[in-house]
mmCIF file of C-alpha atoms in Angstrom:
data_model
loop_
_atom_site.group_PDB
_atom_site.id
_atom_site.type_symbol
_atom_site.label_atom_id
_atom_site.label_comp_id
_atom_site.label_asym_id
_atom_site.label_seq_id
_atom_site.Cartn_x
_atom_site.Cartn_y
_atom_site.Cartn_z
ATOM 1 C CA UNK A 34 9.128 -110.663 49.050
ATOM 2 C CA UNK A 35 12.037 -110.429 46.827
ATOM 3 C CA UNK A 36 15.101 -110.604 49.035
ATOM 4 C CA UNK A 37 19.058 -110.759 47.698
ATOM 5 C CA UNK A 38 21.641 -112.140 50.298
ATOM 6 C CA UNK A 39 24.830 -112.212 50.650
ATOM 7 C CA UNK A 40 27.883 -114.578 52.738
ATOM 8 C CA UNK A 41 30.287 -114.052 54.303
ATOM 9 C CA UNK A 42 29.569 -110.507 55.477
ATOM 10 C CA UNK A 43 33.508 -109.737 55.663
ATOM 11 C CA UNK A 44 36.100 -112.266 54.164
ATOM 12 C CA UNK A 45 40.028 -111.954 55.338
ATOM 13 C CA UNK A 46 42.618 -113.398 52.726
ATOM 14 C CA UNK A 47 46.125 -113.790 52.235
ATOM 15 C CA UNK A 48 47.652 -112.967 48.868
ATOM 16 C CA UNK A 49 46.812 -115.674 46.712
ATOM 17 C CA UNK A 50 44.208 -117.683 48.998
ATOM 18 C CA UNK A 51 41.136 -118.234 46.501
ATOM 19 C CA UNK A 52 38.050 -118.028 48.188
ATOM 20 C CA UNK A 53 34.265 -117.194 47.039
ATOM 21 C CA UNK A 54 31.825 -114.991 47.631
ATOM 22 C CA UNK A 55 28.042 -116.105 47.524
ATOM 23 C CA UNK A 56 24.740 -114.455 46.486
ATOM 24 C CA UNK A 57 21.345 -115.894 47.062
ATOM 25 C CA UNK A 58 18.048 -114.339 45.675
ATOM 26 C CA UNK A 59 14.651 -115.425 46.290
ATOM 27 C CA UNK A 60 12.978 -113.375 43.282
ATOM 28 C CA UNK A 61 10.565 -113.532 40.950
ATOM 29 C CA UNK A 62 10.809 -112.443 37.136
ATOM 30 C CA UNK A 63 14.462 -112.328 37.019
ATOM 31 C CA UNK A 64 16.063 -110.633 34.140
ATOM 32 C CA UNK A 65 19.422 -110.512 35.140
ATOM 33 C CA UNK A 66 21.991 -110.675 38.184
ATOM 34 C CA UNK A 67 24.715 -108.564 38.406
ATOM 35 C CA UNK A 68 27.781 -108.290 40.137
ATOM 36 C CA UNK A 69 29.676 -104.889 41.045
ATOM 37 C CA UNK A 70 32.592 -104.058 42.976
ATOM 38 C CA UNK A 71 32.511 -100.921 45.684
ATOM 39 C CA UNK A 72 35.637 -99.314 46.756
ATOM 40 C CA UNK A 73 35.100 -97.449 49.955
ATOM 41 C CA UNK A 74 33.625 -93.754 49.417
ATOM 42 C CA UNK A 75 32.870 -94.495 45.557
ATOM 43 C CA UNK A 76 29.988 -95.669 43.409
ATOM 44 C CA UNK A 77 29.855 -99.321 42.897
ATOM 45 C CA UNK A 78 31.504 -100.465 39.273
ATOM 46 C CA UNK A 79 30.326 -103.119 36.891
ATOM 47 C CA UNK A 80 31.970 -106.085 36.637
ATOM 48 C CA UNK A 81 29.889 -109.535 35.253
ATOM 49 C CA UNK A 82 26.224 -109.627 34.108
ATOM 50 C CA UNK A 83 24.494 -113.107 34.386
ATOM 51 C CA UNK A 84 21.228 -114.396 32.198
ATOM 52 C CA UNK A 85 20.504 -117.567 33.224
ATOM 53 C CA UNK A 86 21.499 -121.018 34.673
ATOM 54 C CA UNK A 87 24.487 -122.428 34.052
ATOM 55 C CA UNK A 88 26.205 -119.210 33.118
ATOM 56 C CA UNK A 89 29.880 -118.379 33.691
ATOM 57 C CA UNK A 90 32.271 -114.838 33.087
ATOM 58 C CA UNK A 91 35.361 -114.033 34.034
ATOM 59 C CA UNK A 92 37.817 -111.064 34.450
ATOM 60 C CA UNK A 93 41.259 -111.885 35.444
ATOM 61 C CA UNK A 94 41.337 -113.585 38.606
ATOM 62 C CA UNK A 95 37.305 -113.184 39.233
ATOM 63 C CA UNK A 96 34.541 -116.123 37.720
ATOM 64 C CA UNK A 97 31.081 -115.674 38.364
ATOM 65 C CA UNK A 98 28.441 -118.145 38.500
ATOM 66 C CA UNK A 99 24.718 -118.844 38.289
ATOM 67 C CA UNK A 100 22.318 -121.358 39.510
ATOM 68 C CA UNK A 101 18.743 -121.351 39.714
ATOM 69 C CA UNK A 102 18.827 -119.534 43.431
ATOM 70 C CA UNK A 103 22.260 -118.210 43.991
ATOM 71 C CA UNK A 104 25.135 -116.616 42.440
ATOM 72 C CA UNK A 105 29.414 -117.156 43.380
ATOM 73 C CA UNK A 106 32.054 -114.842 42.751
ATOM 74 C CA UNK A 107 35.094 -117.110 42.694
ATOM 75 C CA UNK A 108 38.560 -115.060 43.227
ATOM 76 C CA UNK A 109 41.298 -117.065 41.981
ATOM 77 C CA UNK A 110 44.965 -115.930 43.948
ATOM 78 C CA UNK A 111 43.781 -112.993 44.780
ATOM 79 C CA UNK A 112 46.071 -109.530 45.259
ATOM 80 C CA UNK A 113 45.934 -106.641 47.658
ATOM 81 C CA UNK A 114 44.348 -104.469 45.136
ATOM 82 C CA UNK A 115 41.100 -107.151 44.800
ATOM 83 C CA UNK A 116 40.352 -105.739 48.533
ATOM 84 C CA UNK A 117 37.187 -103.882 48.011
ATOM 85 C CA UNK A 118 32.683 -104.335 48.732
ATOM 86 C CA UNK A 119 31.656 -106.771 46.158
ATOM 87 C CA UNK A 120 28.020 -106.444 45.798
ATOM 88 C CA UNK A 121 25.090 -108.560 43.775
ATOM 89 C CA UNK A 122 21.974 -107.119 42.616
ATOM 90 C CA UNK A 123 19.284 -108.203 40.613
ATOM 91 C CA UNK A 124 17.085 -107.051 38.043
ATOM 92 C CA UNK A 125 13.274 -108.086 38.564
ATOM 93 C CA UNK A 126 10.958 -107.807 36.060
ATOM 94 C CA UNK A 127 7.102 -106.303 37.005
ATOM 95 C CA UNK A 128 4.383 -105.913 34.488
ATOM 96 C CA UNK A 129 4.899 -101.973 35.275
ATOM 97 C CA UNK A 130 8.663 -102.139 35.252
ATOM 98 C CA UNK A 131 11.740 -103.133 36.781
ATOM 99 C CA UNK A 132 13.444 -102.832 39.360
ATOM 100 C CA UNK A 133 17.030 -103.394 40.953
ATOM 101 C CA UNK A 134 17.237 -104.819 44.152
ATOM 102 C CA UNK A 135 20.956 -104.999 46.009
ATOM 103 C CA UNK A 136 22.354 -107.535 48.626
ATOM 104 C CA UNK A 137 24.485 -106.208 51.656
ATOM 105 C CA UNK A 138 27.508 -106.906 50.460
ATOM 106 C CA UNK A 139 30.540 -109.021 51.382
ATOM 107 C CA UNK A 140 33.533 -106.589 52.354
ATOM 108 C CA UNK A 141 36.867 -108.323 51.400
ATOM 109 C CA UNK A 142 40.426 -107.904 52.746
ATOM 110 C CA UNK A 143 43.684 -109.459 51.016
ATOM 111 C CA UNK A 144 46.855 -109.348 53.087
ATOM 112 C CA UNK A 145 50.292 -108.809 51.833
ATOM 113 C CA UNK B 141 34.123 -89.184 28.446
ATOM 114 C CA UNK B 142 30.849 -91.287 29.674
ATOM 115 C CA UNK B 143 30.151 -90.440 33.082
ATOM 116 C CA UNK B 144 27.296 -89.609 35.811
ATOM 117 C CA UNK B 145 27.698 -86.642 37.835
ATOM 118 C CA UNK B 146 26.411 -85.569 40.885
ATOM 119 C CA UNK B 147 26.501 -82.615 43.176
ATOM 120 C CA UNK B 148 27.102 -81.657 45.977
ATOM 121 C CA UNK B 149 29.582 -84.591 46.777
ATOM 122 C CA UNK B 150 28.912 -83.250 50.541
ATOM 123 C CA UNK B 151 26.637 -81.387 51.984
ATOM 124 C CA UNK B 152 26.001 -81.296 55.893
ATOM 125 C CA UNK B 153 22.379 -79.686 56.633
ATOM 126 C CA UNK B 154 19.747 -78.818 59.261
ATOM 127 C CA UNK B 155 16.653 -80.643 60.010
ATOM 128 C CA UNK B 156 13.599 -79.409 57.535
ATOM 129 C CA UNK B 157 15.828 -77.288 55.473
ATOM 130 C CA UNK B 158 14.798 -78.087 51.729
ATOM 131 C CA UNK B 159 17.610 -79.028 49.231
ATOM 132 C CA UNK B 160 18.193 -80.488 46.032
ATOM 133 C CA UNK B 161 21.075 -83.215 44.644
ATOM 134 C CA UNK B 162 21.584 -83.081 41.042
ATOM 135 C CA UNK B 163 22.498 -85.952 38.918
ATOM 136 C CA UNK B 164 23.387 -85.807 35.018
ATOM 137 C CA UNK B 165 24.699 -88.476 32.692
ATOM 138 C CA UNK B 166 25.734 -87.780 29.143
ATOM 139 C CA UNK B 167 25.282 -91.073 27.586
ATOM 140 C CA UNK B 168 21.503 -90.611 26.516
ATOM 141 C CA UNK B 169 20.748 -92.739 28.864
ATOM 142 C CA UNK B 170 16.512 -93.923 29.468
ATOM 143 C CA UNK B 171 16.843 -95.233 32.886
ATOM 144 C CA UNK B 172 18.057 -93.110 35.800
ATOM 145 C CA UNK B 173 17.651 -94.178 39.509
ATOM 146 C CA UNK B 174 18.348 -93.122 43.376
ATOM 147 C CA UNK B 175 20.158 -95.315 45.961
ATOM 148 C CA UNK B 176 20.958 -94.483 49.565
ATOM 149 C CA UNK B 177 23.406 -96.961 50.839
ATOM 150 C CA UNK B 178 23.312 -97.419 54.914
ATOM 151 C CA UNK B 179 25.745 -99.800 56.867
ATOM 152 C CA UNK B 180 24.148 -102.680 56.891
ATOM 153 C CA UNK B 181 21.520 -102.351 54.837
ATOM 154 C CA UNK B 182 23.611 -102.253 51.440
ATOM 155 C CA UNK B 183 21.806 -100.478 48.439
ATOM 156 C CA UNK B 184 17.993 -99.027 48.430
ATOM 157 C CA UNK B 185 16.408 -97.719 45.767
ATOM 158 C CA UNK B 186 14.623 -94.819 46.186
ATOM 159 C CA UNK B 187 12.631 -93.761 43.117
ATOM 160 C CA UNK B 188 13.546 -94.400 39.264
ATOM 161 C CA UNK B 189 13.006 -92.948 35.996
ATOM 162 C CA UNK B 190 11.715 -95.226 32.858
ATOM 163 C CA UNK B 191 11.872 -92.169 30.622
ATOM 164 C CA UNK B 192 11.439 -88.174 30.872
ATOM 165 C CA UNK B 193 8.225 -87.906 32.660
ATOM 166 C CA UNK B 194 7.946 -91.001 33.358
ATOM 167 C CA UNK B 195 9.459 -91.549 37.830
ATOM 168 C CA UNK B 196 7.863 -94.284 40.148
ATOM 169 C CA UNK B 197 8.733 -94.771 43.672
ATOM 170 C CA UNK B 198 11.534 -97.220 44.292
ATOM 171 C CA UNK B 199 11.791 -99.467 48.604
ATOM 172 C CA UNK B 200 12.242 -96.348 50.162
ATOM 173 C CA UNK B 201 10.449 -93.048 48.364
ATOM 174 C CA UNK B 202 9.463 -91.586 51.840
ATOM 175 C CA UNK B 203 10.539 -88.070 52.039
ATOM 176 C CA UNK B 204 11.690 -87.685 49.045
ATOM 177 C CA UNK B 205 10.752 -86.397 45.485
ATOM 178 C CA UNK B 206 12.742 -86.538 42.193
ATOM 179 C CA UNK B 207 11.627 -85.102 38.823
ATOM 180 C CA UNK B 208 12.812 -86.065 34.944
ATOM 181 C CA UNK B 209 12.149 -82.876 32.634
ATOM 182 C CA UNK B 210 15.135 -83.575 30.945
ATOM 183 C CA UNK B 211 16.836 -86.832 29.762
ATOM 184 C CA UNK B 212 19.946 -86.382 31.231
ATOM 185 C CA UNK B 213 18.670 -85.045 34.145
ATOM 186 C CA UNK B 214 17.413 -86.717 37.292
ATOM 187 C CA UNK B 215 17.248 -84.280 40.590
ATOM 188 C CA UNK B 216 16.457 -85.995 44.359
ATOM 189 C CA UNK B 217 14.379 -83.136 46.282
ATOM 190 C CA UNK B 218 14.289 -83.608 50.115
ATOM 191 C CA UNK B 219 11.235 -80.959 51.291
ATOM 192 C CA UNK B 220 12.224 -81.096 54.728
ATOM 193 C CA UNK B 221 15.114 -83.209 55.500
ATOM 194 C CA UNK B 222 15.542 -84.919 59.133
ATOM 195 C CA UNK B 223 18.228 -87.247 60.605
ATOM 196 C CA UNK B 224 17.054 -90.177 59.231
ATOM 197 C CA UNK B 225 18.088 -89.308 56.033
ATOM 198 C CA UNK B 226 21.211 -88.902 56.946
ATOM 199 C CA UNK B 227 23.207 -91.557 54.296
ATOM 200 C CA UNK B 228 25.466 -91.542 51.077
ATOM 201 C CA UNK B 229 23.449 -91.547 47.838
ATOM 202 C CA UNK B 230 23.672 -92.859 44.458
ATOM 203 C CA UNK B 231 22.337 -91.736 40.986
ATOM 204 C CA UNK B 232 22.972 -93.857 38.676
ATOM 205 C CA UNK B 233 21.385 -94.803 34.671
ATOM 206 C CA UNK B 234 21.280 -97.581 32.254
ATOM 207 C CA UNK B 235 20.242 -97.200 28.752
ATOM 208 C CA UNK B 236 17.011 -98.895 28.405
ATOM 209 C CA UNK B 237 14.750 -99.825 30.870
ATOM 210 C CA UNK B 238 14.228 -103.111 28.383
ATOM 211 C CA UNK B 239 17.107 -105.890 28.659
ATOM 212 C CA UNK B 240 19.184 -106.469 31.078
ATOM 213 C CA UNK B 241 21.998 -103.932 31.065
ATOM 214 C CA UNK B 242 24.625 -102.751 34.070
ATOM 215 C CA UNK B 243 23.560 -99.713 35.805
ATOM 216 C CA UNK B 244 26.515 -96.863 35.468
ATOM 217 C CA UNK B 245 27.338 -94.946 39.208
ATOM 218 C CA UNK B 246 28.022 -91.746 40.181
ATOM 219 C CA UNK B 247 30.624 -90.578 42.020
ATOM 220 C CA UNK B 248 28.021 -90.388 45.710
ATOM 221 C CA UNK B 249 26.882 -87.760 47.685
ATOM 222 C CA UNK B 250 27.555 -87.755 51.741
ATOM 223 C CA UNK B 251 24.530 -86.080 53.134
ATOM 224 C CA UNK B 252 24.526 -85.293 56.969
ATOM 225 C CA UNK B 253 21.451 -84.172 58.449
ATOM 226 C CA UNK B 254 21.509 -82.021 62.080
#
């Protein structure tokens, strides 16, 4: 079954404490991973799209990653305004379509 | 300005009482989908559009029904609507369902069901 993952659930910082955020997938016929961010009462906005192994993007203090089974978002001194649901999702591939399948979530807090 | 739109953005309701969520994007887009997001349970796909004409049932299609006459156009029908469909819901597109692009939101509609 294709699952998607994600750890820590809910991650506290301090201003400027990096920290990452993981994604694991156990898919088949991966096209793509994705990573979006999900402010509370909005719809969730694009931030990095990932091909393949070895890949890396980055946006200000955010870097995302890709290996062969799992995904990090690393968040480099991060501010109060970085506090948001970061999500992962990935696109499968099926010989009748595609499909987008989301993990949980991982709801982060940065302090003052 | 590129955008998806849905409405209502709330709507409270009574069990079995049919009603409709619209969603339109005006970036020509092929690929339109459903979410419901639950605590817990993050995102869930519940049917998605390939083209106009063209819908297949997403994780969670149960009692629910969407239609694409239109290309900009992707309606979620609930026939008779009960408590477990209670949730916040997503439309959202892409423009091809080839390649691997991001999938653009809409703003979410809070649906409570009595």
């Amino acid at each position: 079954e294709d699952q998607v993952t994600q750890s820590p659930e809910a991650l506290r910082l301090q201003e400027g404490e990096s920290s990452s955020l993981n994604c694991s997938y156990t898919v088949s016929g991966l096209r793509g991973l994705f990573w979006y961010r999900q402010d509370p009462g909005k719809g969730p906005e694009f931030l990095f799209t990932l091909y393949s192994a070895g890949e890396e993007k980055e946006k200000e203090r955010l870097k995302a990653t890709l290996t062969k089974k799992e995904s990090f978002l690393h968040i480099t001194a991060p501010k109060p305004e970085d506090s948001a649901t970061y999500l992962c999702a990935v696109q499968i591939i099926y010989n009748y379509g595609q499909n987008f399948v989301f993990g949980p979530g991982t709801r982060l807090s940065v302090l003052p | 300005e590129a955008q998806v739109t849905q409405n209502p953005r709330y709507l409270i309701t009574v069990t079995g009482k049919k009603l409709t969520v619209t969603c339109s994007q005006n970036m020509n887009h092929e690929y339109m989908s459903w979410y419901r997001q639950d605590p817990g349970l993050g995102l869930r796909q519940i049917y998605y559009s390939m083209n106009v004409e063209v819908t297949d049932k997403g994780d969670v299609p149960e009692g629910y029904k969407v239609s694409r006459k239109e290309k900009r156009n992707f309606p979620l029908i609930l026939e008779s609507p009960s408590p477990n469909q209670t949730s916040l819901y997503f439309c959202a597109s892409t423009p091809s369902p080839l390649g691997a692009y991001e999938q653009y939101f809409g703003p979410g509609t809070r649906l409570t069901v009595t």
